[in-house]
Short mmCIF file of C-alpha atoms in Angstrom, two decimals:
data_model
loop_
_atom_site.label_atom_id
_atom_site.label_comp_id
_atom_site.label_asym_id
_atom_site.label_seq_id
_atom_site.Cartn_x
_atom_site.Cartn_y
_atom_site.Cartn_z
CA MET K 10 -14.87 -29.53 -18.56
CA ALA K 11 -14.81 -25.55 -19.06
CA GLU K 12 -12.24 -24.07 -21.25
CA LYS K 13 -9.50 -22.12 -19.62
CA LYS K 14 -9.64 -18.20 -20.35
CA ARG K 15 -6.67 -17.59 -22.62
CA ARG K 16 -4.50 -14.71 -21.37
CA LYS K 17 -4.33 -11.77 -23.69
CA PRO K 18 -0.86 -11.74 -25.62
CA VAL K 19 1.49 -8.93 -24.08
CA ASP K 20 1.77 -6.12 -26.55
CA LYS K 21 5.63 -6.21 -26.79
CA THR K 22 5.61 -2.56 -28.12
CA LYS K 23 4.69 -1.30 -24.52
CA ILE K 24 7.33 -3.21 -22.71
CA GLU K 25 10.61 -1.49 -21.62
CA TYR K 26 13.50 -3.41 -23.08
CA VAL K 27 17.03 -2.80 -21.95
CA GLU K 28 20.39 -4.95 -22.19
CA PRO K 29 20.70 -7.86 -19.80
CA LYS K 30 23.94 -6.22 -18.36
CA PRO K 31 23.51 -2.61 -18.62
CA SER K 32 26.73 -0.57 -18.41
CA TRP K 33 25.43 1.62 -15.76
CA ILE K 34 25.81 -1.40 -13.09
CA LYS K 35 29.29 -1.94 -13.68
CA ALA K 36 30.17 1.97 -13.55
CA VAL K 37 31.01 1.92 -9.75
CA LYS K 38 32.01 -0.98 -7.71
CA VAL K 39 29.97 -1.42 -4.61
CA ASP K 40 32.05 -1.02 -1.34
CA ASP K 41 32.19 -4.34 0.41
CA HIS K 42 32.87 -2.80 3.85
CA ASN K 43 30.01 -0.38 3.92
CA ASP K 44 27.98 -0.51 7.04
CA VAL K 45 24.95 1.33 5.49
CA MET K 46 24.90 -1.08 2.58
CA ASP K 47 25.39 -4.08 4.95
CA SER K 48 21.95 -3.00 7.00
CA ILE K 49 20.09 -2.32 3.64
CA ILE K 50 21.08 -5.89 2.49
CA GLN K 51 20.17 -7.43 5.89
CA PHE K 52 16.79 -5.86 5.97
CA PHE K 53 15.73 -5.87 2.52
CA LEU K 54 17.03 -9.11 1.27
CA VAL K 55 18.16 -11.51 4.22
CA GLU K 56 15.01 -10.56 6.44
CA SER K 57 12.71 -9.50 3.55
CA PRO K 58 9.19 -8.63 5.13
CA CYS K 59 7.82 -10.32 1.86
CA LYS K 60 6.31 -13.48 2.11
CA GLY K 61 8.10 -16.50 0.92
CA VAL K 62 11.26 -14.90 -0.39
CA SER K 63 13.85 -15.71 2.59
CA SER K 64 14.09 -18.39 4.85
CA ARG K 65 15.19 -15.85 7.44
CA GLY K 66 12.68 -13.62 6.50
CA LEU K 67 10.69 -11.38 9.34
CA SER K 68 7.05 -10.53 8.71
CA LEU K 69 5.96 -7.12 9.52
CA LEU K 70 4.15 -8.86 12.34
CA ASP K 71 7.24 -9.60 13.85
CA TYR K 72 7.84 -5.92 14.34
CA GLY K 73 4.54 -5.30 16.06
CA TRP K 74 2.43 -4.35 12.89
CA ALA K 75 -1.03 -5.06 13.05
CA ASP K 76 -1.10 -6.62 9.67
CA SER K 77 1.54 -8.49 7.58
CA THR K 78 0.16 -6.71 4.42
CA PRO K 79 -0.23 -3.13 5.30
CA PRO K 80 -3.37 -1.43 4.24
CA LYS K 81 -3.46 1.21 1.42
CA SER K 82 -3.06 4.77 2.65
CA GLY K 83 -2.38 3.22 6.39
CA TYR K 84 0.23 4.39 8.92
CA LEU K 85 3.28 2.57 7.10
CA HIS K 86 2.24 3.35 3.52
CA ARG K 87 1.97 7.09 4.54
CA ARG K 88 5.01 7.16 6.83
CA LEU K 89 7.30 5.51 4.06
CA LEU K 90 6.09 8.21 1.40
CA GLU K 91 6.74 10.96 3.81
CA VAL K 92 10.18 10.13 4.65
CA ALA K 93 11.04 9.65 1.13
CA ASN K 94 9.22 12.99 0.07
CA LEU K 95 7.41 10.74 -2.56
CA CYS K 96 4.22 12.35 -4.06
CA ASP K 97 1.97 10.75 -6.63
CA GLY K 98 2.51 12.18 -9.96
CA SER K 99 5.65 14.22 -9.08
CA THR K 100 8.23 11.86 -7.76
CA LEU K 101 5.86 8.74 -7.39
CA PHE K 102 4.74 7.03 -10.68
CA THR K 103 2.99 3.57 -10.26
CA ALA K 104 1.01 1.14 -12.55
CA THR K 105 -0.89 -2.25 -12.00
CA ARG K 106 0.20 -3.80 -15.40
CA LYS K 107 3.57 -3.92 -16.70
CA GLU K 108 2.40 -2.83 -20.25
CA GLU K 109 1.78 0.48 -18.66
CA MET K 110 5.30 0.85 -17.19
CA LYS K 111 7.10 2.02 -20.18
CA ASN K 112 4.90 5.09 -20.25
CA ARG K 113 5.46 5.48 -16.40
CA PHE K 114 9.11 5.45 -16.93
CA VAL K 115 8.54 8.42 -19.54
CA ASP K 116 6.47 10.22 -16.96
CA ALA K 117 8.92 9.71 -14.27
CA GLY K 118 11.83 10.98 -16.23
CA MET K 119 13.56 7.63 -15.63
CA PRO K 120 14.85 6.28 -19.03
CA GLY K 121 17.68 3.55 -19.38
CA ASN K 122 20.35 5.69 -18.05
CA PHE K 123 18.22 6.95 -14.81
CA ALA K 124 21.22 6.18 -12.46
CA SER K 125 22.95 8.96 -14.18
CA THR K 126 20.08 11.54 -14.65
CA CYS K 127 18.20 11.21 -11.59
CA THR K 128 19.15 13.54 -8.48
CA SER K 129 16.77 13.05 -5.94
CA ASN K 130 14.25 10.26 -4.54
CA ARG K 131 12.11 8.95 -7.52
CA VAL K 132 10.16 5.84 -8.20
CA ALA K 133 8.37 4.46 -10.90
CA ALA K 134 7.01 0.71 -9.95
CA LEU K 135 4.73 -1.89 -10.78
CA ILE K 136 2.40 -2.25 -7.82
CA SER K 137 0.34 -5.40 -8.58
CA SER K 138 -0.73 -6.10 -4.92
CA ASN K 139 0.41 -4.31 -1.73
CA PHE K 140 2.06 -0.91 -2.27
CA VAL K 141 4.66 -1.33 0.77
CA LEU K 142 5.34 -5.06 0.03
CA ASP K 143 5.65 -4.70 -3.67
CA LEU K 144 8.08 -1.75 -3.19
CA PHE K 145 10.20 -3.91 -0.77
CA ARG K 146 10.21 -6.88 -3.27
CA ILE K 147 11.38 -4.46 -6.16
CA ILE K 148 14.29 -3.67 -3.62
CA ARG K 149 14.86 -7.18 -2.72
CA ASN K 150 14.84 -8.56 -6.23
CA SER K 151 17.27 -5.94 -7.49
CA LEU K 152 19.66 -6.84 -4.39
CA ALA K 153 19.31 -10.53 -5.02
CA HIS K 154 19.81 -10.34 -8.94
CA CYS K 155 22.57 -7.60 -8.34
CA ARG K 156 20.76 -5.25 -10.45
CA PHE K 157 21.42 -2.09 -8.61
CA GLN K 158 24.10 0.30 -8.29
CA MET K 159 25.33 2.87 -5.58
CA VAL K 160 25.61 6.40 -6.97
CA ASP K 161 27.19 9.56 -5.51
CA LYS K 162 25.33 12.70 -6.22
CA ASN K 163 27.19 15.81 -4.94
CA GLY K 164 28.35 13.88 -1.86
CA VAL K 165 24.93 12.11 -1.28
CA ASP K 166 24.79 8.32 -1.67
CA PHE K 167 21.83 6.97 -3.56
CA ILE K 168 21.05 3.57 -4.93
CA ALA K 169 19.62 2.91 -8.36
CA PHE K 170 17.51 -0.11 -8.36
CA GLU K 171 15.92 -1.92 -11.43
CA ASN K 172 13.75 -4.68 -11.25
CA GLY K 173 12.11 -6.99 -14.03
CA MET K 174 12.72 -10.17 -15.88
CA PRO K 175 14.81 -11.84 -18.70
CA GLY K 176 13.01 -11.73 -22.02
CA LYS K 177 13.16 -11.34 -25.91
CA ASP K 178 12.45 -7.97 -27.43
CA LEU K 179 10.48 -7.12 -30.51
CA ILE K 180 13.04 -8.71 -32.79
CA GLY K 181 13.76 -11.61 -30.67
CA VAL K 182 17.09 -10.43 -29.09
CA ASP K 183 17.74 -11.55 -25.64
CA SER K 184 16.63 -8.40 -23.47
CA PHE K 185 15.52 -7.48 -19.88
CA GLU K 186 11.86 -6.45 -19.38
CA VAL K 187 11.90 -3.66 -17.02
CA SER K 188 9.05 -3.49 -14.57
CA SER K 189 10.28 -1.10 -12.04
CA ARG K 190 12.94 1.50 -11.42
CA LEU K 191 13.83 3.09 -8.11
CA PHE K 192 16.55 5.81 -7.26
CA LEU K 193 16.62 6.35 -3.35
CA LYS K 194 18.94 7.99 -0.86
CA CYS K 195 20.83 5.43 1.15
CA SER K 196 19.67 7.51 4.08
CA THR K 197 16.06 7.21 3.03
CA LEU K 198 16.16 3.30 3.11
CA ILE K 199 17.83 3.53 6.51
CA ASP K 200 15.17 5.77 7.76
CA TRP K 201 12.52 3.16 6.11
CA ILE K 202 14.05 0.42 8.04
CA ALA K 203 13.90 2.58 11.37
CA VAL K 204 10.17 3.27 10.78
CA VAL K 205 9.48 -0.53 10.24
CA LYS K 206 11.44 -1.44 13.21
CA SER K 207 10.30 1.23 15.64
CA GLU K 208 6.87 2.98 14.62
CA ALA K 209 4.43 0.15 14.99
CA ILE K 210 3.27 1.61 18.19
CA TYR K 211 2.27 4.70 16.52
CA GLU K 212 0.07 2.56 14.25
CA ALA K 213 -1.56 0.93 17.29
CA GLU K 214 -2.52 4.63 18.84
CA GLU K 215 -3.83 5.36 15.44
CA ILE K 216 -5.84 2.48 15.37
CA ALA K 217 -7.07 2.89 18.84
CA HIS K 218 -8.09 6.53 18.19
CA LYS K 219 -9.91 5.51 15.08
CA LYS K 220 -11.73 3.01 16.98
CA GLU K 221 -12.92 5.23 19.88
CA ALA K 222 -13.94 7.98 17.26
CA THR K 223 -16.20 5.26 15.28
CA GLU K 224 -17.68 4.09 18.61
CA ARG K 225 -18.42 7.57 19.69
CA GLU K 226 -19.96 8.27 16.47
CA TRP K 227 -21.96 5.05 16.26
CA GLU K 228 -23.39 6.00 19.94
CA ASN K 229 -24.43 9.19 18.86
CA LYS K 230 -26.20 7.58 15.79
CA ARG K 231 -27.84 5.36 18.58
CA GLN K 232 -29.03 7.92 20.52
CA LEU K 233 -30.60 9.99 17.48
CA VAL K 234 -32.42 7.12 16.20
CA LEU K 235 -33.56 6.29 19.72
CA SER K 236 -34.84 10.11 19.84
CA ARG K 237 -36.37 10.07 16.37
CA ILE K 238 -38.35 6.82 17.25
CA SER K 239 -39.42 8.13 20.63
CA LYS K 240 -40.81 11.37 19.12
CA GLY K 241 -42.25 9.46 16.03
CA SER K 242 -40.77 12.10 13.81
CA TYR K 243 -40.33 9.90 10.73
CA SER K 244 -42.74 8.38 8.23
CA ASN K 245 -40.83 5.35 7.36
CA LYS K 246 -37.51 3.56 7.60
CA ASP K 247 -36.06 5.52 4.75
CA ASP K 248 -36.86 8.70 6.10
CA LEU K 249 -35.28 7.65 9.42
CA GLY K 250 -32.21 6.62 7.66
CA LYS K 251 -31.81 10.02 5.74
CA ASP K 252 -32.65 11.98 8.84
CA CYS K 253 -30.14 10.16 10.84
CA GLU K 254 -27.63 10.01 7.86
CA LEU K 255 -27.18 6.34 8.01
CA SER K 256 -26.96 3.93 4.93
CA LYS K 257 -29.73 1.12 4.80
CA ARG K 258 -26.97 -1.50 5.89
CA ASN K 259 -26.03 0.66 8.86
CA LEU K 260 -29.56 1.54 9.98
CA ASP K 261 -30.70 -2.22 9.72
CA LYS K 262 -27.71 -3.26 12.09
CA LEU K 263 -28.33 -0.33 14.64
CA LEU K 264 -32.19 -1.26 14.64
CA GLY K 265 -31.31 -5.08 14.95
CA GLU K 266 -29.05 -3.95 18.02
CA LEU K 267 -31.73 -1.87 19.50
CA LYS K 268 -34.17 -4.61 19.17
CA ALA K 269 -31.83 -7.49 20.59
CA GLN K 270 -31.36 -5.25 23.55
CA GLY K 271 -35.16 -5.01 24.10
CA LEU K 272 -35.15 -1.12 23.56
CA ILE K 273 -37.59 -1.16 20.51
CA ALA K 274 -40.11 -3.28 18.81
CA TYR K 275 -41.76 -3.00 15.56
CA SER K 276 -45.53 -2.08 15.77
CA ARG K 277 -47.38 -3.70 12.91
CA SER K 278 -50.49 -1.85 13.68
CA ASN K 279 -48.64 1.64 13.45
CA ARG K 280 -46.09 0.11 10.94
CA LYS K 281 -43.43 1.80 12.88
CA TRP K 282 -40.39 1.03 15.22
CA GLU K 283 -41.60 2.06 18.98
CA LEU K 284 -39.73 2.24 22.29
CA THR K 285 -40.46 -0.37 24.76
CA GLY K 286 -40.81 -0.03 28.48
CA ASP K 287 -37.16 -0.64 28.89
CA ALA K 288 -36.01 2.18 26.67
CA ASN K 289 -37.90 4.41 29.18
CA GLN K 290 -36.45 3.42 32.44
#
């Protein structure tokens, strides 16, 4: 039996450790009769789009999105960043390993007292799989474990979220390993909910437009290849691909389609693709 690959030990010097019950969470009482907070809890916790975290969860598919795991830089990804005014390296800081997050918190200006120091939307998040769902999961976990706090900044309501897991620090004291911190306006979270619930149609339109553009481009390449073959203005397949700006894979695919349609055939004597009678009709 093959020996299992041992996981590399975590470098605890690179982990952000804080107290299990930080003082900033107790600083302000959550209003139990807050309609905005109710909407946030309902969407991100009770009906979480993240798979397997709620028996009452609603997948993004239920809202009409094309995929339950939205693609990187896809419509939903871009819209969430746009709505929140999050920009990579400025107000958005991410990493794929928790050992990288301690530095990300420094880069983001989100120390242990970030709930007090932050004044605008800011995210420092561990993104291990899918940006949108990982972000939603961070919010869900923070709500579920009550590691969040509503904060008033000059009359604007924000929520500070902190996600992670219990652990022991460098000297073995019970602590909390922080993997993500978010500081977001309540209005931003409500806008995100609205985007998820109402803008799937715009993604569908975007996908349709991209499909049409791809099909037009493919047809143009198809006509260009037929033209080059008709004129015999190429010395070999590599030259044909370069002339038509097609990768080897796409050229092979296109030639295969044209051959299957009976429009071209390979001449062994001339060692070239040539048009058939059908192509000239």
